[in-house]
Each structure stands twice: as C-alpha cells, then as structure tokens.
Amino acid sequence: SYGLTQPPSVSVSPGQTASITCSGDKLGDTYTSWYQQKSGQSPVLVIYQDNKRPSGIPERLSGSNFGNTATLTISGTQAMDEADYYCQAWDSSLVVFGGGTKLTVL
Amino acid sequence: QVQLVESGGGVVQPGRSLRLSCAASGFIFNSYAMHWVRQAPAKGLEWVASVSDAGTDKYSADSVRGRFTISKDNSRNTLYLQMNSLRPEDTAMYYCAKDLGSHETYGMDVWGQGTTVTVSS
C-alpha cells in the first residue's frame, strides 16, 4: 500500500524558517494537503492542492510538491505555530496520511 | 456557520457494533464528499472511509474494509459510520470531515470535534 513518510520532529527558533517534508513514490503526480493539529484540538487544513491556502491561513505558510517530496514551509515561525503537522494525499481512490511531524518552536 | 457535530461514540465490547453520526450544517451537504478519520490515543491521523457527494461511491481503508460502512443521507444532512465486529485496535477519536471537492480528495476543510470510541471488555 502507498505510504507517506514525514520526519517525527522538527525544531526551529522563533522568526526562522521551518520546513517539513513528506515523501512518497511519485507524490508530485498527485495533490498533497497539509493539516495542523494543536494539542487537544481537531485538525485544521492549512494547505491544499499542493500550495493553496484556505482563507484565514497566514501567508507565511506555503507548500510545494515536486518529484517524490512535498514540503510545508513556515516562514517567520511563531510560538503559535507549534503543533503536529500531517501531510495527506490521494492514491488509487485511497486517502493516505503521513505519520505526522511535531514542530517545536524553541 | 459551517459545522460538523459527531455523536454515537462510547464504550463497547469487542465484537459488538456501533453507529456514528455526523450532523452537518451551514453548507450544501449534497455537493461535497465526506470522510471519517480516526486518531488512536497519542497516535497520528488514520483515514477510515470516504463517500462521494451523492453517496454512491464509497472507499475504505484496508484495516476496516468488510467491517465498517460509510453512508450519507443527503435528505438529513447526516454522515454515518456503521462499525461492526469492533476490535480493541479500533479504539480512537473518530472525526468526520468535509472535503473541498465532490468526489476526489482535494483537502478536508471542515472537521468536527470528534467522538470517542473505546473497545474494551
């Protein structure tokens, strides 16, 4: 079955840029979405169709998807960005989530 | 406002059944695909099942196929998940989510607060 691989954790200093990767076979051939989940809360869609932001999501969150890797980039990281982030793709009528990445803002 | 409210969770013995409901409001329910996603305690998100806008096309994860059935009642604006032959590993928070699209998955833009299912003897 199709799998998406994310690093378990990423650390970043306030104001710096954080990059969270998501790897899967030919991932660039399909759309990737990203979700933010803060402790005790439901997930929130932050990026869809690789690089689109829903209304209300800050411009400092951006996405890309090429080859086998999708990337969520958070510029000027703030304390409020500390959360778990999940990538998600669609393959052969099946939905797949990555294992999640815990972003820590030091 | 756009809202999803899950219900029907609880504690159930292994091998028993449970039906989850998700009441939708604030959007045209019959125009969007819907999903069930679960999260075991301290674990990541796991996709469970999806249904197309009209309720005709259904897909489910290998881990639940043959035991769980997703359905969509567009006349009642309600999504369901019928869960049979429950196992301890089905213990999780179950979320319903709305898709941006009508059939394929473009992104789950609205999530409910979740309902907890515990399978234990």
mmCIF file of C-alpha atoms in Angstrom:
data_model
loop_
_atom_site.group_PDB
_atom_site.id
_atom_site.type_symbol
_atom_site.label_atom_id
_atom_site.label_comp_id
_atom_site.label_asym_id
_atom_site.label_seq_id
_atom_site.Cartn_x
_atom_site.Cartn_y
_atom_site.Cartn_z
ATOM 1 C CA SER A 1 0.000 0.000 0.000
ATOM 2 C CA TYR A 2 1.011 3.603 -0.568
ATOM 3 C CA GLY A 3 2.915 5.304 2.239
ATOM 4 C CA LEU A 4 3.907 8.866 3.120
ATOM 5 C CA THR A 5 6.993 9.478 5.256
ATOM 6 C CA GLN A 6 7.497 12.530 7.480
ATOM 7 C CA PRO A 7 10.245 13.298 9.990
ATOM 8 C CA PRO A 8 8.925 12.717 13.533
ATOM 9 C CA SER A 9 10.103 16.094 14.748
ATOM 10 C CA VAL A 10 11.420 19.439 13.560
ATOM 11 C CA SER A 11 12.739 22.230 15.765
ATOM 12 C CA VAL A 12 13.001 25.896 14.838
ATOM 13 C CA SER A 13 13.852 29.163 16.569
ATOM 14 C CA PRO A 14 11.255 31.949 16.602
ATOM 15 C CA GLY A 15 11.449 34.058 13.473
ATOM 16 C CA GLN A 16 13.299 31.401 11.490
ATOM 17 C CA THR A 17 12.009 29.226 8.647
ATOM 18 C CA ALA A 18 10.775 25.691 9.274
ATOM 19 C CA SER A 19 10.495 23.083 6.533
ATOM 20 C CA ILE A 20 8.550 19.865 6.974
ATOM 21 C CA THR A 21 8.909 17.229 4.274
ATOM 22 C CA CYS A 22 6.591 14.460 3.149
ATOM 23 C CA SER A 23 7.942 11.726 0.885
ATOM 24 C CA GLY A 24 6.099 9.204 -1.238
ATOM 25 C CA ASP A 25 6.528 7.423 -4.537
ATOM 26 C CA LYS A 26 5.694 9.864 -7.355
ATOM 27 C CA LEU A 27 3.979 12.140 -4.826
ATOM 28 C CA GLY A 28 4.352 15.039 -7.245
ATOM 29 C CA ASP A 29 1.875 13.354 -9.576
ATOM 30 C CA THR A 30 -0.991 13.889 -7.125
ATOM 31 C CA TYR A 31 -2.242 16.699 -4.904
ATOM 32 C CA THR A 32 -0.970 16.998 -1.345
ATOM 33 C CA SER A 33 -2.733 18.667 1.565
ATOM 34 C CA TRP A 34 -1.328 19.681 4.953
ATOM 35 C CA TYR A 35 -3.081 19.789 8.319
ATOM 36 C CA GLN A 36 -2.109 21.467 11.579
ATOM 37 C CA GLN A 37 -3.255 19.901 14.832
ATOM 38 C CA LYS A 38 -2.663 21.618 18.139
ATOM 39 C CA SER A 39 -2.836 19.690 21.378
ATOM 40 C CA GLY A 40 -6.367 18.617 22.229
ATOM 41 C CA GLN A 41 -7.876 20.149 19.093
ATOM 42 C CA SER A 42 -9.242 18.903 15.772
ATOM 43 C CA PRO A 43 -7.011 19.152 12.704
ATOM 44 C CA VAL A 44 -7.100 22.296 10.575
ATOM 45 C CA LEU A 45 -6.428 22.383 6.836
ATOM 46 C CA VAL A 46 -3.541 24.780 6.147
ATOM 47 C CA ILE A 47 -2.534 23.855 2.570
ATOM 48 C CA TYR A 48 -4.486 22.103 -0.193
ATOM 49 C CA GLN A 49 -3.740 21.192 -3.797
ATOM 50 C CA ASP A 50 -0.023 21.424 -3.016
ATOM 51 C CA ASN A 51 0.223 25.180 -2.500
ATOM 52 C CA LYS A 52 -3.175 26.795 -1.904
ATOM 53 C CA ARG A 53 -4.105 28.357 1.411
ATOM 54 C CA PRO A 54 -7.660 28.309 2.809
ATOM 55 C CA SER A 55 -8.993 31.656 3.924
ATOM 56 C CA GLY A 56 -7.613 32.677 7.289
ATOM 57 C CA ILE A 57 -4.326 30.819 6.939
ATOM 58 C CA PRO A 58 -1.332 33.208 7.116
ATOM 59 C CA GLU A 59 0.764 33.800 4.007
ATOM 60 C CA ARG A 60 3.868 32.677 5.874
ATOM 61 C CA LEU A 61 2.652 29.087 5.440
ATOM 62 C CA SER A 62 3.371 27.774 1.962
ATOM 63 C CA GLY A 63 3.585 24.440 0.184
ATOM 64 C CA SER A 64 5.309 22.804 -2.757
ATOM 65 C CA ASN A 65 5.264 19.373 -4.335
ATOM 66 C CA PHE A 66 7.830 18.049 -6.835
ATOM 67 C CA GLY A 67 9.015 14.587 -7.690
ATOM 68 C CA ASN A 68 8.707 12.393 -4.619
ATOM 69 C CA THR A 69 8.595 15.137 -1.977
ATOM 70 C CA ALA A 70 6.050 17.659 -0.756
ATOM 71 C CA THR A 71 7.206 20.410 1.583
ATOM 72 C CA LEU A 72 5.390 22.646 4.034
ATOM 73 C CA THR A 73 7.354 25.814 4.712
ATOM 74 C CA ILE A 74 6.639 28.159 7.605
ATOM 75 C CA SER A 75 8.434 31.481 7.339
ATOM 76 C CA GLY A 76 8.953 33.719 10.359
ATOM 77 C CA THR A 77 7.856 30.910 12.663
ATOM 78 C CA GLN A 78 5.907 31.989 15.717
ATOM 79 C CA ALA A 79 5.161 30.261 19.007
ATOM 80 C CA MET A 80 1.574 29.759 17.840
ATOM 81 C CA ASP A 81 2.859 27.523 15.025
ATOM 82 C CA GLU A 82 3.932 24.855 17.486
ATOM 83 C CA ALA A 83 1.780 21.841 16.603
ATOM 84 C CA ASP A 84 1.685 18.479 14.860
ATOM 85 C CA TYR A 85 1.582 18.663 11.071
ATOM 86 C CA TYR A 86 0.277 15.931 8.766
ATOM 87 C CA CYS A 87 0.541 15.590 5.023
ATOM 88 C CA GLN A 88 -2.185 13.792 3.092
ATOM 89 C CA ALA A 89 -2.505 12.525 -0.455
ATOM 90 C CA TRP A 90 -4.956 10.591 -2.605
ATOM 91 C CA ASP A 91 -3.832 7.455 -4.421
ATOM 92 C CA SER A 92 -5.986 4.973 -6.327
ATOM 93 C CA SER A 93 -9.166 6.068 -4.520
ATOM 94 C CA LEU A 94 -7.495 5.728 -1.146
ATOM 95 C CA VAL A 95 -6.637 8.537 1.236
ATOM 96 C CA VAL A 96 -3.225 8.390 2.890
ATOM 97 C CA PHE A 97 -1.852 10.424 5.791
ATOM 98 C CA GLY A 98 1.768 10.814 6.704
ATOM 99 C CA GLY A 99 2.827 9.824 10.202
ATOM 100 C CA GLY A 100 2.962 13.422 11.385
ATOM 101 C CA THR A 101 5.713 15.844 12.386
ATOM 102 C CA LYS A 102 5.884 17.595 15.730
ATOM 103 C CA LEU A 103 7.062 21.161 15.207
ATOM 104 C CA THR A 104 8.748 22.645 18.250
ATOM 105 C CA VAL A 105 9.448 26.365 18.419
ATOM 106 C CA LEU A 106 12.394 26.762 20.762
ATOM 107 C CA GLN B 1 -21.722 28.818 10.182
ATOM 108 C CA VAL B 2 -20.262 25.646 8.691
ATOM 109 C CA GLN B 3 -20.346 22.942 11.325
ATOM 110 C CA LEU B 4 -19.974 19.197 11.796
ATOM 111 C CA VAL B 5 -21.124 17.526 15.008
ATOM 112 C CA GLU B 6 -20.306 13.876 15.647
ATOM 113 C CA SER B 7 -22.188 11.616 18.025
ATOM 114 C CA GLY B 8 -22.643 7.945 18.850
ATOM 115 C CA GLY B 9 -19.301 7.124 20.418
ATOM 116 C CA GLY B 10 -18.923 5.183 23.638
ATOM 117 C CA VAL B 11 -17.502 2.095 25.296
ATOM 118 C CA VAL B 12 -18.282 -1.198 23.578
ATOM 119 C CA GLN B 13 -17.112 -4.782 23.960
ATOM 120 C CA PRO B 14 -15.005 -6.464 21.277
ATOM 121 C CA GLY B 15 -17.108 -7.999 18.536
ATOM 122 C CA ARG B 16 -20.029 -5.621 19.072
ATOM 123 C CA SER B 17 -21.328 -2.866 16.802
ATOM 124 C CA LEU B 18 -21.669 0.896 16.991
ATOM 125 C CA ARG B 19 -23.018 3.547 14.617
ATOM 126 C CA LEU B 20 -21.507 7.013 14.499
ATOM 127 C CA SER B 21 -23.392 10.010 13.141
ATOM 128 C CA CYS B 22 -22.173 13.374 11.892
ATOM 129 C CA ALA B 23 -24.717 16.176 11.575
ATOM 130 C CA ALA B 24 -23.752 18.825 9.029
ATOM 131 C CA SER B 25 -24.947 22.407 8.784
ATOM 132 C CA GLY B 26 -24.042 25.657 7.061
ATOM 133 C CA PHE B 27 -23.186 24.232 3.626
ATOM 134 C CA ILE B 28 -24.818 22.337 0.770
ATOM 135 C CA PHE B 29 -24.274 18.827 2.082
ATOM 136 C CA ASN B 30 -25.103 17.021 -1.166
ATOM 137 C CA SER B 31 -22.370 18.886 -3.050
ATOM 138 C CA TYR B 32 -19.365 17.570 -1.164
ATOM 139 C CA ALA B 33 -17.539 14.347 -0.449
ATOM 140 C CA MET B 34 -17.226 13.423 3.204
ATOM 141 C CA HIS B 35 -14.722 11.427 5.238
ATOM 142 C CA TRP B 36 -14.194 9.628 8.525
ATOM 143 C CA VAL B 37 -10.720 9.926 10.027
ATOM 144 C CA ARG B 38 -9.631 8.433 13.352
ATOM 145 C CA GLN B 39 -6.817 9.033 15.797
ATOM 146 C CA ALA B 40 -5.797 6.470 18.383
ATOM 147 C CA PRO B 41 -4.539 7.873 21.710
ATOM 148 C CA ALA B 42 -1.197 9.646 21.237
ATOM 149 C CA LYS B 43 -1.027 8.469 17.607
ATOM 150 C CA GLY B 44 -1.349 10.090 14.201
ATOM 151 C CA LEU B 45 -4.294 10.558 11.898
ATOM 152 C CA GLU B 46 -5.620 7.473 10.108
ATOM 153 C CA TRP B 47 -8.068 7.661 7.231
ATOM 154 C CA VAL B 48 -11.064 5.344 7.700
ATOM 155 C CA ALA B 49 -13.520 5.869 4.845
ATOM 156 C CA SER B 50 -14.820 8.335 2.259
ATOM 157 C CA VAL B 51 -18.048 8.827 0.331
ATOM 158 C CA SER B 52 -18.796 10.937 -2.732
ATOM 159 C CA ASP B 53 -21.248 13.825 -2.816
ATOM 160 C CA ALA B 54 -24.230 11.745 -3.916
ATOM 161 C CA GLY B 55 -23.334 8.907 -1.570
ATOM 162 C CA THR B 56 -22.849 6.455 -4.401
ATOM 163 C CA ASP B 57 -19.062 5.969 -4.419
ATOM 164 C CA LYS B 58 -17.505 4.674 -1.222
ATOM 165 C CA TYR B 59 -13.921 3.868 -0.274
ATOM 166 C CA SER B 60 -12.410 2.472 2.921
ATOM 167 C CA ALA B 61 -9.066 1.616 4.435
ATOM 168 C CA ASP B 62 -7.794 -1.951 4.418
ATOM 169 C CA SER B 63 -7.932 -2.021 8.221
ATOM 170 C CA VAL B 64 -11.724 -1.574 8.306
ATOM 171 C CA ARG B 65 -12.919 -2.910 4.958
ATOM 172 C CA GLY B 66 -15.615 -5.523 5.418
ATOM 173 C CA ARG B 67 -16.356 -4.319 8.963
ATOM 174 C CA PHE B 68 -17.120 -0.594 8.653
ATOM 175 C CA THR B 69 -19.591 1.008 6.234
ATOM 176 C CA ILE B 70 -19.810 4.698 5.432
ATOM 177 C CA SER B 71 -23.085 6.197 4.254
ATOM 178 C CA LYS B 72 -24.502 9.634 3.538
ATOM 179 C CA ASP B 73 -28.134 10.722 3.915
ATOM 180 C CA ASN B 74 -28.411 13.931 1.916
ATOM 181 C CA SER B 75 -32.041 14.399 2.937
ATOM 182 C CA ARG B 76 -30.984 14.566 6.594
ATOM 183 C CA ASN B 77 -27.595 16.274 6.073
ATOM 184 C CA THR B 78 -26.023 13.444 8.023
ATOM 185 C CA LEU B 79 -22.996 11.213 7.551
ATOM 186 C CA TYR B 80 -22.834 7.789 9.181
ATOM 187 C CA LEU B 81 -20.243 5.165 10.019
ATOM 188 C CA GLN B 82 -21.581 1.717 10.829
ATOM 189 C CA MET B 83 -18.896 -0.175 12.714
ATOM 190 C CA ASN B 84 -19.274 -3.945 13.122
ATOM 191 C CA SER B 85 -17.001 -6.597 14.635
ATOM 192 C CA LEU B 86 -15.174 -3.968 16.646
ATOM 193 C CA ARG B 87 -11.647 -4.694 17.862
ATOM 194 C CA PRO B 88 -9.541 -3.122 20.625
ATOM 195 C CA GLU B 89 -7.344 -1.548 17.927
ATOM 196 C CA ASP B 90 -10.387 0.433 16.725
ATOM 197 C CA THR B 91 -10.197 2.483 19.933
ATOM 198 C CA ALA B 92 -9.768 6.092 18.823
ATOM 199 C CA MET B 93 -11.228 9.536 18.451
ATOM 200 C CA TYR B 94 -13.339 9.498 15.283
ATOM 201 C CA TYR B 95 -13.620 12.701 13.258
ATOM 202 C CA CYS B 96 -15.894 13.432 10.340
ATOM 203 C CA ALA B 97 -14.567 15.866 7.776
ATOM 204 C CA LYS B 98 -15.921 17.695 4.749
ATOM 205 C CA ASP B 99 -13.945 17.745 1.516
ATOM 206 C CA LEU B 100 -13.402 20.707 -0.757
ATOM 207 C CA GLY B 101 -14.451 18.538 -3.684
ATOM 208 C CA SER B 102 -17.368 16.355 -4.639
ATOM 209 C CA HIS B 103 -15.573 13.140 -5.420
ATOM 210 C CA GLU B 104 -11.802 13.054 -5.238
ATOM 211 C CA THR B 105 -9.991 14.361 -2.186
ATOM 212 C CA TYR B 106 -8.871 17.956 -2.638
ATOM 213 C CA GLY B 107 -8.482 18.655 1.050
ATOM 214 C CA MET B 108 -10.587 18.292 4.199
ATOM 215 C CA ASP B 109 -11.530 21.846 5.046
ATOM 216 C CA VAL B 110 -14.018 21.359 7.886
ATOM 217 C CA TRP B 111 -13.634 18.947 10.802
ATOM 218 C CA GLY B 112 -15.914 18.050 13.655
ATOM 219 C CA GLN B 113 -14.851 17.950 17.292
ATOM 220 C CA GLY B 114 -14.722 14.154 17.246
ATOM 221 C CA THR B 115 -16.412 11.359 19.146
ATOM 222 C CA THR B 116 -14.525 8.794 21.224
ATOM 223 C CA VAL B 117 -14.854 5.059 20.666
ATOM 224 C CA THR B 118 -13.374 2.667 23.221
ATOM 225 C CA VAL B 119 -13.403 -1.058 22.521
ATOM 226 C CA SER B 120 -12.743 -2.986 25.686
ATOM 227 C CA SER B 121 -14.069 -5.949 27.618
#
